[in-house]
Structures are given as C-alpha cells and as structure tokens.
Short mmCIF file of C-alpha atoms and ligand atoms in Angstrom, two decimals:
data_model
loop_
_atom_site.label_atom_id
_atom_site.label_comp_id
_atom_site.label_asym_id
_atom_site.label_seq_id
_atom_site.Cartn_x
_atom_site.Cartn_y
_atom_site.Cartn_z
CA UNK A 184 0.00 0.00 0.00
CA UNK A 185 1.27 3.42 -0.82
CA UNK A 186 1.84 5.88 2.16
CA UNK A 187 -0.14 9.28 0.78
CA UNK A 188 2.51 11.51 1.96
CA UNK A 189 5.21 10.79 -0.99
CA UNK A 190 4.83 9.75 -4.32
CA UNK A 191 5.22 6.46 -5.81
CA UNK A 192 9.19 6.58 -6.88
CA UNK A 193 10.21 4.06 -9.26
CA UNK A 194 13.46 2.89 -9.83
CA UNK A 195 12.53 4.67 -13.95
CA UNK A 196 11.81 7.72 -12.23
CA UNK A 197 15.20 7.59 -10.15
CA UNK A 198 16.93 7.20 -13.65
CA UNK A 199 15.23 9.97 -15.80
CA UNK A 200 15.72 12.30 -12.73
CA UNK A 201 19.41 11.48 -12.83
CA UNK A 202 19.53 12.14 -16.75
CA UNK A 203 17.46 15.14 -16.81
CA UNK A 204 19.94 16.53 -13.31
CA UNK A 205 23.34 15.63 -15.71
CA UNK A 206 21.95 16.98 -18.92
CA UNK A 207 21.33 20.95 -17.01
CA UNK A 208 24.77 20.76 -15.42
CA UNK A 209 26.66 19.73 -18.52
CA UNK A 210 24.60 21.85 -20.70
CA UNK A 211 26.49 25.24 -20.56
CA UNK A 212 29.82 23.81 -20.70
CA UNK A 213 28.66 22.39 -24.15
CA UNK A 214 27.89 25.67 -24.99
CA UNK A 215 30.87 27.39 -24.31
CA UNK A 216 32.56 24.58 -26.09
CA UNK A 217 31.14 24.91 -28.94
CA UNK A 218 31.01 28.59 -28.86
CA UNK A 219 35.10 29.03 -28.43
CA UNK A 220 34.96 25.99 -31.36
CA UNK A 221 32.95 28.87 -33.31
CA UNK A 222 34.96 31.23 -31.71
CA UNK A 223 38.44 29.58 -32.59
CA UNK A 224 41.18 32.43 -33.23
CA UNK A 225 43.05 31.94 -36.56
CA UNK A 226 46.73 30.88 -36.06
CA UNK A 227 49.44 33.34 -35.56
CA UNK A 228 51.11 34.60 -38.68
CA UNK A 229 54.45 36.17 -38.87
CA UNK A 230 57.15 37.23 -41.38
CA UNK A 231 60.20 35.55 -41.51
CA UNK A 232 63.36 36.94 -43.49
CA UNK A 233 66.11 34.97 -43.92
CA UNK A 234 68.42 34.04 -47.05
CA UNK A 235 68.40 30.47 -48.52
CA UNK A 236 71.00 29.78 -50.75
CA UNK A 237 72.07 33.15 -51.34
CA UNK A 238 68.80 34.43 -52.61
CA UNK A 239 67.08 36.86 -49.30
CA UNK A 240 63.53 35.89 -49.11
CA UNK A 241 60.44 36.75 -47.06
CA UNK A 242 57.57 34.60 -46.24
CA UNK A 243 54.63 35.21 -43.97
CA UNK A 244 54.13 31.73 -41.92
CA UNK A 245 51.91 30.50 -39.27
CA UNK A 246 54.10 30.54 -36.91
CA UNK A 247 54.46 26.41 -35.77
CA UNK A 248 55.64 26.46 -39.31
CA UNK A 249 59.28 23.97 -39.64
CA UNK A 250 61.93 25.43 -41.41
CA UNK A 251 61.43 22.34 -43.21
CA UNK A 252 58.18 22.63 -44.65
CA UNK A 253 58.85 26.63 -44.88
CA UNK A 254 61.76 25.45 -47.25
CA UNK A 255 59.69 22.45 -49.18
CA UNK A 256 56.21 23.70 -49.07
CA UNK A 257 56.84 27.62 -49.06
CA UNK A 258 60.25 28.07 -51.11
CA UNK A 259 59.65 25.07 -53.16
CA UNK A 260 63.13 24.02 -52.15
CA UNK A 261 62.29 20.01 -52.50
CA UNK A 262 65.71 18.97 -52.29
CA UNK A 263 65.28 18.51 -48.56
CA UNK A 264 63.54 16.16 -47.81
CA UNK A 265 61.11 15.20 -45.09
CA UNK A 266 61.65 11.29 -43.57
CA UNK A 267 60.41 10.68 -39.78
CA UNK A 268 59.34 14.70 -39.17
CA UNK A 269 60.28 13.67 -35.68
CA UNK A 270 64.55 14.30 -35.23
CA UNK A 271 65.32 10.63 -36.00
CA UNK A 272 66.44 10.12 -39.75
CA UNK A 273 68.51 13.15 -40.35
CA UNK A 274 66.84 13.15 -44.02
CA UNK A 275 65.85 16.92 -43.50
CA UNK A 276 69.68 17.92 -42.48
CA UNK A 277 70.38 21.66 -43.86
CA UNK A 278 73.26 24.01 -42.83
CA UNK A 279 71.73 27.04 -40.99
CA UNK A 280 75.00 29.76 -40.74
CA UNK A 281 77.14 26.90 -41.54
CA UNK A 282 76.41 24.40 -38.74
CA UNK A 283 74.02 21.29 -39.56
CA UNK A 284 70.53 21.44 -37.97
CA UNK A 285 67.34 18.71 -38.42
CA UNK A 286 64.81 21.27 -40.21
CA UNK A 287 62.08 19.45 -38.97
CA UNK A 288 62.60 20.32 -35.65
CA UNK A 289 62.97 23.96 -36.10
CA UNK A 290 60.58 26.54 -36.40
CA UNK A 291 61.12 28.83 -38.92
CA UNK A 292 60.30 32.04 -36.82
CA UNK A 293 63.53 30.84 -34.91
CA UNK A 294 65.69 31.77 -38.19
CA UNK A 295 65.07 35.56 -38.59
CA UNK A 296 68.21 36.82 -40.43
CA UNK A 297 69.86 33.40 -40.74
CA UNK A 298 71.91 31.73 -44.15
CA UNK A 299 70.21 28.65 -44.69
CA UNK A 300 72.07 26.31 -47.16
CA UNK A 301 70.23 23.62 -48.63
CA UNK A 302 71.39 20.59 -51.47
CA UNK A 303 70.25 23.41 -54.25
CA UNK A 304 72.73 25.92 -53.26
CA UNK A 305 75.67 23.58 -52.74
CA UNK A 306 75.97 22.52 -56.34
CA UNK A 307 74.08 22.33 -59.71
CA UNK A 308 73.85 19.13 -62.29
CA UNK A 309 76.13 20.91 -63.73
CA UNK A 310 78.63 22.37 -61.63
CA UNK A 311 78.73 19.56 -58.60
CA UNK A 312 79.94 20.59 -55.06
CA UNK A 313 83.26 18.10 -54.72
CA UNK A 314 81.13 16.51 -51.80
CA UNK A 315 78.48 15.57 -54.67
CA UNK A 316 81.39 14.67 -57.13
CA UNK A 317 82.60 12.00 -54.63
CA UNK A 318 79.20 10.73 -53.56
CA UNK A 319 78.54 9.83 -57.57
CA UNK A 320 82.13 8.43 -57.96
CA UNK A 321 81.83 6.22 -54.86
CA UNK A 322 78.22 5.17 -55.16
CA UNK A 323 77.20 6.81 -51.87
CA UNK A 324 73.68 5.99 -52.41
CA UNK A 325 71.21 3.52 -53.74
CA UNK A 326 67.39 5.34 -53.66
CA UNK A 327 69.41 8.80 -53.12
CA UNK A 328 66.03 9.51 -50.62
CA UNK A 329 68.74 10.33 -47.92
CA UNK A 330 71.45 11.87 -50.02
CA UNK A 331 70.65 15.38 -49.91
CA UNK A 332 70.61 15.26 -46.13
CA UNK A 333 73.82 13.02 -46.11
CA UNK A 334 75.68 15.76 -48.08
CA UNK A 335 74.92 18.76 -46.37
CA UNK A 336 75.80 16.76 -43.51
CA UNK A 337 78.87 15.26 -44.63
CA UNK A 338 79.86 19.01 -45.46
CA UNK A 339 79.45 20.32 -42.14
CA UNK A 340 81.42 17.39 -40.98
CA UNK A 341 84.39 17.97 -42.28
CA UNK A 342 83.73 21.57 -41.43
CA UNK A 343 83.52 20.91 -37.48
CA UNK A 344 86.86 18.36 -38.02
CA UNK A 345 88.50 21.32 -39.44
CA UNK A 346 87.91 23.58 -37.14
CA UNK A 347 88.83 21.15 -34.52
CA UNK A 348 85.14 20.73 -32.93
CA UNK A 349 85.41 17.11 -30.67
CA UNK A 350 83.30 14.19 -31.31
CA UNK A 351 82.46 11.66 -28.56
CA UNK A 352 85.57 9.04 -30.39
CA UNK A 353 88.10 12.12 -30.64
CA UNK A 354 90.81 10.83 -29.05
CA UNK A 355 93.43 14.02 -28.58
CA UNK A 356 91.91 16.82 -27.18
CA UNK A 357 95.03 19.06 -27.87
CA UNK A 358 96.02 19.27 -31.38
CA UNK A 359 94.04 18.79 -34.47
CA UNK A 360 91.46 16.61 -35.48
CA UNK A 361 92.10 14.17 -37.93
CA UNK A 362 89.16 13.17 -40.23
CA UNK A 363 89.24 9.47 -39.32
CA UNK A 364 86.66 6.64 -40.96
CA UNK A 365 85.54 6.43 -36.87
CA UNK A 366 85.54 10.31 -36.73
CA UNK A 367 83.32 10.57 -39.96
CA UNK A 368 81.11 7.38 -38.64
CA UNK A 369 80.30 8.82 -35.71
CA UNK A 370 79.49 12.52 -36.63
CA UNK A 371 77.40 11.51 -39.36
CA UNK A 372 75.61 8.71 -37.45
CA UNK A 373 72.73 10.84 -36.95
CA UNK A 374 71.57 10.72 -40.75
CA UNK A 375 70.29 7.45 -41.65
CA UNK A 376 70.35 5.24 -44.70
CA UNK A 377 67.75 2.05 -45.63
CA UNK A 378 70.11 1.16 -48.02
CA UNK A 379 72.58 1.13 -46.36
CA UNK A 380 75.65 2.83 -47.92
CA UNK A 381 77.29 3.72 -45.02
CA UNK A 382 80.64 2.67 -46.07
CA UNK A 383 80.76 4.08 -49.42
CA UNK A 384 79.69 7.94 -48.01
CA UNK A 385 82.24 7.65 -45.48
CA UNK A 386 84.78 6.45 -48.66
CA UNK A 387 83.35 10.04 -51.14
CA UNK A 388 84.06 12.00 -47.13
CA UNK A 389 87.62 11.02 -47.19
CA UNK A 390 88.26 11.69 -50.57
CA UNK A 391 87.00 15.01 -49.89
CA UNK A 392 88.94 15.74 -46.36
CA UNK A 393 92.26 14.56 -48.05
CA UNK A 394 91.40 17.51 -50.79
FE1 FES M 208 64.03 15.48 -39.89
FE2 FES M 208 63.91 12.82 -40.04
S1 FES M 208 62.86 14.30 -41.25
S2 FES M 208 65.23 14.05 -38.84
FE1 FES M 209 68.40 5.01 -49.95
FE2 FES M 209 70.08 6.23 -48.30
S1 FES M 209 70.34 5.84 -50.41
S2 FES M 209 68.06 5.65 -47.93
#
C-alpha cells in the first residue's frame, strides 16, 4: 500500500531524474565549447626573413611552421627532404650559418636573419659541389632519398673536423682533429640510410677531407 505523503518513486523515475539533473549541469559547458569551437582564433602569422641559398627571401608563416616545410612547401626548395618529421632520420639535415641542424625540428620564426644552405645551393647538375662529385664516384647511395641530407651533412662534418670541434671518439683533445673513418662514422651517425651505404659515403668523405 502506498503511504499518501510521498509519491510512488520508481526505480525509472530515479533514472530519468538522474539524466534530466546531468543533462542541465553539462549543458552550458557544451555551450561554451562549442562557442570558443565557433569562436576559434586563426593561427598566428608572422614574417620571416632569412636568405636560402644566397637568394634573401620573405615569407609570412603561421608561426608552428618547420623550417622544413617553410623550405619544401613555401620556397619550393624540395631537395630537402622530409623522412620521420620527428629528429630521428637526419633526411631533412640543412646548414643554418654553416652548422648542420634537423629542419624538422625547427621553427622557422627561430631563423630571422639566418643563411640557410640547402642541397640546391651547394651545387648544380652541372657544376657539382666536390662533396656531390665524390658521392657519384663512390656510389654513396642507392634510392638517393637520404642523399641530400647526407651531403649537407657530410659538409658540415668535415667543417667541425676542421675547425677542430670534438666528437664523442676524438681521441686528442690538444692538437688537431684528424678526419678518421671512426671520426666521420660517428658525426654523421645521426643521418640514416635504408640502403645502407654507409661505407661508401664515409669512402666520397675522405676523398673530400684529403682535398
Ligand atoms: Fe628530420 Fe627525419 S625528417 S630528422
Ligand atoms: Fe636510400 Fe640512403 S640511399 S636511404
């Protein structure tokens, strides 16, 4: 028998109660969700000077923009090429005021006023850089998908052995550096190769560092 002084409450009515509570509470921060979704601010732009390959440029990026894609997508530089996007392959290597950087994990906006060198401006089909030369006459590639990277790299190698810049297997700390097959193997160990011509790049780098 039902006591008069409540209503009946079903174990339904418990449930659409609950619903019906959840639905007001939740129901503004849908709206402000979907009103700052509405709402949503257009990425930053900026503009970006800097000179690739001799030539001074400026493009107007949004500003998470890699030097990388700035170069492929933006300066239709395709030379350099884009493997993991993540730091790993070395694929995307280009010299930034001489020194070697990963392009894909720098933002352009970083490079304001910077030389960036890429495989275009090192040599042409034909007038080869003698880092290019050797790479041909020693086979230092199969697919050639990690060559451009490879050379700019191999470049700025023999650069920092030069100018007597340590590796982690440099023996002698005091005099000069001598470009070793385990000096040139380690500082280039960061660019990667499926096919595997390893030994054959590090053959066209010592033809180059014995001039
Ligand atoms: Fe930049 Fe792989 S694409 S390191
Ligand atoms: Fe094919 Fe290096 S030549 S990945």
């Amino acid at each position: 028998m039902t006591n008069s002084k409540f209503l009946p409450l079903t174990r339904r009515h418990m449930l659409a109660a609950s619903a019906a509570s959840a639905a007001v509470v939740n129901a503004p921060h849908a709206a402000l969700a979907q009103r700052s979704r509405n709402e949503a601010a257009p990425p930053p732009q900026m503009k970006v000077k800097m000179k690739v390959n001799g030539k001074p440029h400026e493009v107007e990026l949004d500003t998470r923009t890699t030097l990388l894609d700035t170069l492929r997508e933006h300066l239709q530089l395709t030379g350099t090429k884009k493997g993991c996007d993540h730091g790993q392959c070395g694929a995307c290597t280009v010299m930034v005021n001489g020194t070697r950087v990963n392009s894909c994990l720098s933002l352009a906006v970083m490079h304001e006023g910077d030389e960036v060198t890429t495989i275009e401006g090192l040599g042409t089909p034909d007038d080869l850089h003698p880092m290019q030369e050797a790479f041909v006459k020693h086979d230092g590639y199969q697919c050639g998908y990690c060559t451009p990277g490879q050379i700019c790299s191999a470049v700025a190698t023999l650069e920092e052995i030069r100018k007597g810049i340590p590796s982690h297997v440099t023996g002698d700390l005091t005099g000069s550096i001598a470009p070793t097959n385990m000096e040139m193997r380690e500082r280039m160990s960061g660019n990667i190769c499926r096919c595997g011509a390893y030994s054959n790049i590090a053959d066209a780098m010592s033809e180059v560092a014995e001039g």
